[in-house]
Coordinates of N, CA and C and ligand atoms in Angstrom, one line a residue:
M211 N 88.7 91.6 121.6 CA 89.6 92.6 121.5 C 89.7 93.0 120.0
P212 N 89.4 94.3 119.7 CA 89.4 94.6 118.2 C 90.9 94.5 117.7
V213 N 90.7 94.2 116.2 CA 92.0 94.1 115.5 C 92.8 95.5 115.7
E214 N 94.1 95.4 115.5 CA 95.0 96.5 115.3 C 95.2 96.7 113.8
I215 N 95.4 97.9 113.3 CA 95.4 98.2 112.1 C 96.7 99.1 111.6
E216 N 97.6 98.8 110.8 CA 98.6 99.7 110.5 C 98.3 100.1 108.8
Q217 N 98.3 101.2 108.6 CA 97.9 101.8 107.3 C 99.1 102.7 106.9
F218 N 99.5 102.7 105.5 CA 100.6 103.1 105.1 C 100.5 103.4 103.5
M219 N 101.6 104.2 103.1 CA 101.3 104.5 101.5 C 102.1 103.6 100.8
C220 N 101.6 103.3 99.5 CA 102.4 102.3 98.6 C 102.2 103.1 97.2
R221 N 103.4 102.6 96.3 CA 103.2 103.3 95.0 C 103.1 105.0 95.3
S222 N 102.4 105.5 94.3 CA 102.1 106.9 94.3 C 100.8 107.3 95.2
D223 N 99.8 106.5 95.0 CA 98.5 106.8 95.8 C 97.8 105.8 96.4
N224 N 98.3 104.5 96.5 CA 97.6 103.5 97.1 C 97.9 103.2 98.5
F225 N 96.9 102.9 99.2 CA 97.0 102.5 100.5 C 97.5 101.2 100.7
G226 N 98.5 100.8 101.7 CA 98.8 99.5 102.1 C 98.2 99.3 103.6
V227 N 97.6 98.0 104.0 CA 97.0 97.8 105.3 C 97.5 96.6 105.8
L228 N 97.9 96.6 107.1 CA 98.1 95.4 107.8 C 97.0 95.1 108.8
V229 N 96.3 94.1 109.0 CA 95.3 93.8 110.2 C 95.9 92.7 110.9
H230 N 95.9 93.0 112.1 CA 96.6 92.1 113.1 C 95.6 91.8 114.6
D231 N 95.4 90.4 114.6 CA 94.5 89.9 115.6 C 95.4 89.7 116.8
P232 N 95.4 90.4 117.8 CA 96.4 90.4 118.8 C 96.4 89.1 119.8
K233 N 95.2 88.6 119.8 CA 94.9 87.2 120.4 C 95.7 86.1 119.8
S234 N 95.4 85.9 118.5 CA 96.0 84.7 117.9 C 97.3 85.2 117.4
G235 N 97.5 86.4 117.0 CA 98.7 86.8 116.6 C 98.7 86.7 114.8
Q236 N 97.6 86.4 114.2 CA 97.4 86.3 113.2 C 97.3 87.6 112.2
T237 N 97.9 87.8 111.1 CA 97.9 89.2 110.5 C 97.5 89.0 109.0
A238 N 96.6 89.8 108.4 CA 96.3 90.0 106.9 C 96.9 91.1 106.5
I239 N 97.2 91.0 105.3 CA 97.5 92.1 104.4 C 96.3 92.3 103.4
I240 N 95.9 93.5 103.4 CA 94.7 93.8 102.5 C 95.4 94.5 101.2
D241 N 95.2 93.7 100.0 CA 95.9 93.8 98.9 C 97.5 94.0 99.0
A242 N 98.2 93.8 98.0 CA 99.7 93.8 97.9 C 100.0 94.6 96.7
P243 N 99.9 96.0 97.1 CA 100.2 97.0 96.0 C 101.7 96.9 95.7
E244 N 102.7 96.9 96.6 CA 104.2 97.1 96.5 C 104.8 96.4 97.7
E245 N 105.8 95.8 97.2 CA 106.5 94.8 98.1 C 107.3 95.6 99.4
A246 N 108.1 96.6 98.9 CA 108.9 97.3 99.9 C 108.2 97.9 101.0
P247 N 107.1 98.8 100.8 CA 106.6 99.4 102.1 C 105.6 98.4 102.9
I248 N 105.4 97.3 102.5 CA 104.7 96.2 103.2 C 105.7 95.6 104.0
L249 N 106.9 95.4 103.4 CA 108.0 94.7 104.2 C 108.2 95.6 105.4
A250 N 108.3 97.0 105.1 CA 108.8 98.1 106.0 C 107.7 98.1 107.1
A251 N 106.6 97.8 106.8 CA 105.4 97.9 107.7 C 105.3 96.7 108.7
I252 N 105.6 95.4 107.9 CA 105.7 94.0 108.7 C 106.8 94.3 109.7
K253 N 108.2 95.0 109.5 CA 109.2 95.1 110.4 C 108.7 96.1 111.3
R254 N 108.0 97.2 111.1 CA 107.8 98.1 112.1 C 106.8 97.6 113.3
T255 N 106.1 96.7 112.7 CA 104.9 96.3 113.6 C 105.6 95.1 114.3
G256 N 106.4 94.3 113.8 CA 106.7 92.9 114.0 C 105.7 92.0 114.0
W257 N 104.7 92.2 113.0 CA 103.5 91.3 112.8 C 104.0 90.4 111.7
T258 N 103.9 89.0 111.8 CA 104.0 88.1 110.7 C 102.7 87.9 109.9
P259 N 102.6 88.1 108.6 CA 101.5 88.0 107.8 C 101.3 86.7 107.6
T260 N 100.0 86.2 107.6 CA 99.5 84.8 107.4 C 98.7 84.8 106.1
M261 N 98.1 85.7 105.7 CA 97.4 85.8 104.4 C 97.1 87.1 104.0
I262 N 97.1 87.1 102.5 CA 96.5 88.3 101.8 C 95.1 88.3 101.4
L263 N 94.3 89.5 101.8 CA 93.1 89.4 101.3 C 92.9 90.3 100.0
T264 N 92.7 89.8 98.9 CA 92.8 90.6 97.5 C 91.4 91.1 97.4
T265 N 91.2 92.3 96.8 CA 90.0 92.9 96.7 C 89.5 92.8 95.3
H266 N 90.6 93.0 94.3 CA 90.5 92.7 92.9 C 91.6 92.7 92.0
H267 N 91.5 92.3 90.9 CA 92.8 91.9 90.1 C 93.5 93.0 89.6
H268 N 93.5 94.2 89.8 CA 94.4 95.3 89.2 C 95.7 95.2 89.8
M269 N 96.7 95.5 88.8 CA 98.1 95.3 89.0 C 98.4 95.9 90.2
D270 N 98.0 97.1 90.5 CA 98.3 98.0 91.7 C 97.7 97.4 93.1
H271 N 97.2 96.2 92.9 CA 96.5 95.6 94.1 C 97.0 94.3 94.3
V272 N 97.8 93.6 93.3 CA 98.3 92.3 93.3 C 99.8 92.2 93.1
E273 N 100.4 93.3 92.8 CA 101.8 93.1 92.1 C 102.8 92.4 93.3
A274 N 102.6 92.5 94.3 CA 103.6 91.9 95.3 C 103.2 90.4 95.9
N275 N 102.0 90.2 95.4 CA 101.5 88.8 95.7 C 102.6 87.6 95.9
L276 N 103.1 87.5 94.6 CA 104.1 86.2 94.7 C 105.3 86.3 95.5
A277 N 105.8 87.5 95.5 CA 107.0 87.7 96.4 C 106.7 87.6 97.8
L278 N 105.6 88.0 98.2 CA 105.3 87.9 99.6 C 104.8 86.5 100.1
K279 N 104.4 85.9 99.1 CA 103.9 84.4 99.3 C 105.3 83.7 99.4
E280 N 106.2 83.9 98.7 CA 107.5 83.2 98.7 C 108.2 83.4 100.0
R281 N 108.1 84.9 100.5 CA 108.7 85.2 101.7 C 108.2 84.6 102.7
F282 N 106.8 84.7 103.1 CA 106.2 84.3 104.1 C 105.2 83.0 104.1
K283 N 105.4 82.5 103.1 CA 104.3 81.2 102.9 C 103.0 81.5 103.2
L284 N 102.5 82.5 103.0 CA 101.1 83.1 103.5 C 100.1 82.5 102.2
R285 N 98.9 82.5 102.6 CA 97.8 82.2 101.9 C 97.0 83.2 101.2
I286 N 96.6 83.2 99.9 CA 96.3 84.3 99.2 C 94.8 84.1 99.1
V287 N 93.8 84.8 99.5 CA 92.5 84.7 99.2 C 91.9 85.8 98.4
G288 N 91.1 85.6 97.4 CA 90.4 86.7 96.6 C 89.4 86.1 95.8
P289 N 88.6 87.0 95.1 CA 87.3 86.8 94.3 C 87.3 85.6 93.5
E290 N 86.4 84.8 93.5 CA 86.2 83.6 92.6 C 86.1 84.1 91.3
A291 N 85.4 85.2 91.0 CA 85.4 85.7 89.7 C 86.5 86.4 88.9
E292 N 87.5 86.5 89.8 CA 88.8 87.2 89.2 C 89.8 86.2 89.4
K293 N 89.8 84.9 89.8 CA 90.9 84.1 90.3 C 92.0 84.0 89.2
A294 N 91.5 83.8 87.9 CA 92.5 83.7 86.8 C 93.4 84.9 86.6
K295 N 93.1 86.1 87.1 CA 93.9 87.0 87.1 C 94.8 87.6 88.4
I296 N 94.5 86.6 89.5 CA 95.3 87.0 90.7 C 96.2 86.0 91.1
P297 N 97.5 86.6 90.9 CA 98.6 85.8 91.2 C 98.7 85.0 92.5
G298 N 99.1 83.7 92.4 CA 99.1 82.9 93.7 C 97.9 82.6 94.3
I299 N 96.9 82.8 93.9 CA 95.6 82.6 94.7 C 95.4 81.4 95.0
D300 N 94.9 81.1 96.5 CA 95.0 79.7 97.2 C 93.5 79.5 97.2
E301 N 92.6 80.4 97.4 CA 91.5 80.3 98.1 C 90.4 81.4 97.4
T302 N 89.3 81.1 97.1 CA 88.4 82.0 96.4 C 87.3 82.2 97.3
V303 N 86.6 83.6 97.4 CA 85.4 83.9 98.1 C 84.6 84.3 97.1
E304 N 83.2 84.6 97.8 CA 82.1 85.3 96.8 C 81.3 86.1 97.9
D305 N 80.3 86.8 97.4 CA 79.3 87.4 98.2 C 78.9 86.5 99.6
G306 N 79.0 86.7 100.7 CA 78.6 86.2 101.7 C 79.6 85.0 102.4
S307 N 80.8 84.9 101.8 CA 81.7 84.1 102.4 C 82.1 84.8 103.6
V308 N 82.5 83.6 104.5 CA 83.0 84.1 106.0 C 84.4 83.7 106.2
L309 N 85.4 84.6 106.5 CA 86.7 84.0 106.7 C 87.2 84.4 108.2
H310 N 88.1 83.9 108.9 CA 88.5 84.1 110.2 C 89.9 84.6 110.1
L311 N 90.1 85.7 111.1 CA 91.5 86.0 111.5 C 91.6 85.7 113.0
G312 N 92.1 84.7 113.3 CA 92.0 84.1 114.7 C 90.6 83.9 114.9
D313 N 89.9 84.6 116.0 CA 88.5 84.4 116.3 C 87.7 85.5 115.6
E314 N 88.4 86.5 115.0 CA 87.8 87.7 114.3 C 87.1 87.3 112.8
R315 N 85.8 87.5 113.0 CA 85.0 87.0 111.7 C 85.2 88.0 110.7
I316 N 85.5 87.7 109.5 CA 85.6 88.5 108.3 C 84.4 88.2 107.3
E317 N 83.6 89.1 106.8 CA 82.6 88.9 106.0 C 82.8 89.4 104.7
V318 N 82.6 88.6 103.8 CA 82.8 89.2 102.4 C 81.5 89.7 101.8
I319 N 81.8 91.0 101.1 CA 80.6 91.7 100.6 C 81.1 91.8 99.1
A320 N 80.4 91.3 98.2 CA 80.5 91.5 96.7 C 80.2 93.0 96.4
T321 N 81.1 93.8 96.0 CA 81.1 95.0 95.4 C 81.2 95.3 94.1
P322 N 80.8 94.7 93.2 CA 81.1 95.1 91.8 C 81.0 96.5 91.4
G323 N 81.6 96.9 90.1 CA 81.4 98.1 89.8 C 82.7 98.7 89.2
H324 N 83.8 99.0 89.9 CA 85.1 99.3 89.4 C 85.8 98.1 88.7
T325 N 85.6 96.8 89.0 CA 85.8 95.6 88.4 C 84.5 94.8 88.7
A326 N 84.4 93.9 87.9 CA 83.3 92.8 88.0 C 83.0 92.1 89.1
G327 N 84.4 91.6 89.8 CA 84.3 90.7 90.8 C 84.8 91.4 92.0
H328 N 84.9 92.5 92.2 CA 85.4 93.2 93.2 C 84.6 92.9 94.5
V329 N 85.5 92.6 95.6 CA 84.9 92.3 96.8 C 85.4 93.2 98.0
S330 N 84.6 93.6 98.9 CA 85.1 94.2 100.0 C 85.0 93.4 101.3
Y331 N 86.0 93.6 102.4 CA 86.0 92.7 103.6 C 85.4 93.5 104.8
Y332 N 84.5 92.9 105.6 CA 83.9 93.6 106.5 C 84.1 92.7 108.0
L333 N 84.8 93.5 108.9 CA 84.9 92.8 110.2 C 83.8 93.4 111.4
P334 N 83.0 92.8 111.5 CA 81.8 93.4 112.2 C 82.0 93.5 113.7
A335 N 83.0 92.8 114.3 CA 83.3 92.9 115.7 C 84.2 94.2 115.8
S336 N 84.9 94.3 115.0 CA 85.9 95.4 115.0 C 85.5 96.8 114.5
R337 N 84.2 96.7 113.8 CA 83.7 97.9 113.0 C 84.5 98.5 111.9
V338 N 85.1 97.7 111.2 CA 85.7 98.1 110.0 C 85.7 97.5 108.8
A339 N 85.6 98.3 107.7 CA 85.5 97.5 106.5 C 86.6 98.0 105.5
F340 N 87.1 97.2 104.6 CA 88.2 97.5 103.5 C 87.4 97.4 102.2
T341 N 87.2 98.6 101.6 CA 86.4 98.8 100.5 C 87.3 98.9 99.3
A342 N 88.7 99.0 99.5 CA 89.7 99.2 98.3 C 89.1 100.2 97.1
D343 N 88.7 99.8 96.1 CA 88.4 100.8 94.9 C 86.9 100.7 94.6
T344 N 86.2 100.5 95.5 CA 84.7 100.6 95.6 C 84.2 102.1 96.1
L345 N 84.5 102.2 97.3 CA 84.4 103.5 98.1 C 85.5 104.2 98.6
F346 N 85.8 105.5 98.2 CA 86.9 106.2 98.7 C 86.3 107.3 99.5
A347 N 87.3 108.0 100.1 CA 87.0 109.0 101.1 C 85.8 109.9 100.6
L348 N 86.0 110.3 99.2 CA 85.0 111.3 98.7 C 84.8 111.1 97.3
G349 N 84.1 109.7 97.3 CA 83.8 109.3 95.9 C 83.8 107.7 95.9
C350 N 83.8 107.3 94.6 CA 83.8 105.9 94.2 C 85.0 105.7 93.2
G351 N 85.4 104.4 93.0 CA 86.2 104.0 92.0 C 85.6 104.1 90.5
R352 N 86.4 104.3 89.6 CA 86.2 104.3 88.3 C 85.5 103.1 87.8
L353 N 84.7 103.3 86.8 CA 83.7 102.1 86.3 C 84.3 101.3 85.2
F354 N 85.4 100.5 85.5 CA 86.2 99.9 84.3 C 85.4 98.7 83.7
E355 N 84.7 98.1 84.5 CA 84.0 96.8 84.0 C 82.5 96.7 84.1
C356 N 81.9 97.8 84.8 CA 80.5 97.6 85.0 C 79.8 98.9 84.8
K357 N 78.3 98.8 84.6 CA 77.7 100.1 84.4 C 77.4 100.8 85.7
P358 N 77.0 102.0 85.6 CA 76.7 102.7 87.1 C 75.7 102.1 87.9
P359 N 74.6 101.5 87.4 CA 73.6 100.9 88.5 C 74.4 99.8 89.2
V360 N 75.3 99.2 88.7 CA 76.0 97.8 89.3 C 76.7 98.6 90.6
M361 N 77.6 99.6 90.5 CA 78.2 100.3 91.3 C 77.2 101.0 92.5
Y362 N 76.2 101.5 91.9 CA 75.1 102.0 92.9 C 74.7 101.1 94.0
E363 N 74.5 99.8 93.3 CA 73.8 98.7 94.4 C 74.9 98.3 95.4
S364 N 76.2 98.3 95.0 CA 77.4 98.0 95.6 C 77.5 99.2 96.8
L365 N 77.5 100.4 96.5 CA 77.8 101.6 97.2 C 76.5 101.4 98.3
K366 N 75.3 101.0 97.8 CA 74.1 100.8 98.8 C 74.4 99.9 99.9
K367 N 75.0 98.8 99.5 CA 75.4 97.7 100.4 C 76.3 98.2 101.6
L368 N 77.3 99.2 101.1 CA 78.3 99.6 102.1 C 77.5 100.7 102.8
A369 N 76.8 101.3 102.4 CA 75.9 102.5 103.1 C 75.0 101.8 104.0
A370 N 74.9 100.6 104.0 CA 73.7 99.9 104.9 C 74.6 99.4 106.2
L371 N 76.0 99.3 106.2 CA 76.9 99.0 107.2 C 76.5 99.8 108.5
P372 N 76.8 99.6 109.7 CA 76.4 100.3 110.7 C 77.2 101.7 110.7
A373 N 76.6 102.8 111.0 CA 77.1 104.2 110.8 C 78.7 104.2 111.4
E374 N 78.8 103.5 112.6 CA 80.2 103.7 113.2 C 81.3 102.7 112.5
T375 N 81.0 102.2 111.4 CA 81.9 101.5 110.7 C 83.1 102.3 110.1
A376 N 84.3 102.1 110.4 CA 85.5 102.7 109.7 C 85.7 102.2 108.3
I377 N 85.9 102.9 107.4 CA 86.2 102.4 106.1 C 87.4 102.9 105.8
Y378 N 88.3 101.8 105.2 CA 89.6 101.9 104.8 C 89.6 101.7 103.4
C379 N 90.0 102.6 102.5 CA 89.8 102.5 101.0 C 91.3 102.2 100.3
G380 N 91.3 102.0 99.1 CA 92.4 101.7 98.4 C 93.4 102.7 97.9
H381 N 92.9 103.9 97.9 CA 93.7 105.0 97.4 C 93.5 106.3 98.1
E382 N 94.5 107.1 98.2 CA 94.6 108.4 98.7 C 94.5 109.4 97.5
Y383 N 93.2 109.9 97.3 CA 93.3 110.9 95.9 C 93.0 112.3 96.5
Ligands
LIG150 ZN1 91.6 98.9 90.9

């Protein structure tokens, strides 16, 4: 059974996303840009979050980490390379790491470029990928910490995913 996804706006132009596995009841939050809209989405869906999957360390992706951890006792996962800058992180991942949301397999793809440790999360069975500030609807994230060839290699990895993969990105521009 594919995951269910609730997408909503946070801050001025960030997307917030909840990913719910209906079989196990587990729910992941993809990044935590702002507490209030995430809480509203949790209330609206009735889904109790069990983990936060962090894509990168920027403040507009981790600001609500500690508040949500305190409230829901959830586990915070994020890239090993940026662990020092991710509040409340419990578990680190890197390219090729595999996580599970119930039986749903989550594959970690290192996509450096916007930041040096940025990761994307790919759910092959549900055919969705969460690319945050690597790949947008019409472009890619700004290159804050890497040179263009690094981002190009990351975009090539995402381009190699099956064509039917739905991409959820980090901002609405
Ligand atoms: Zn960013």
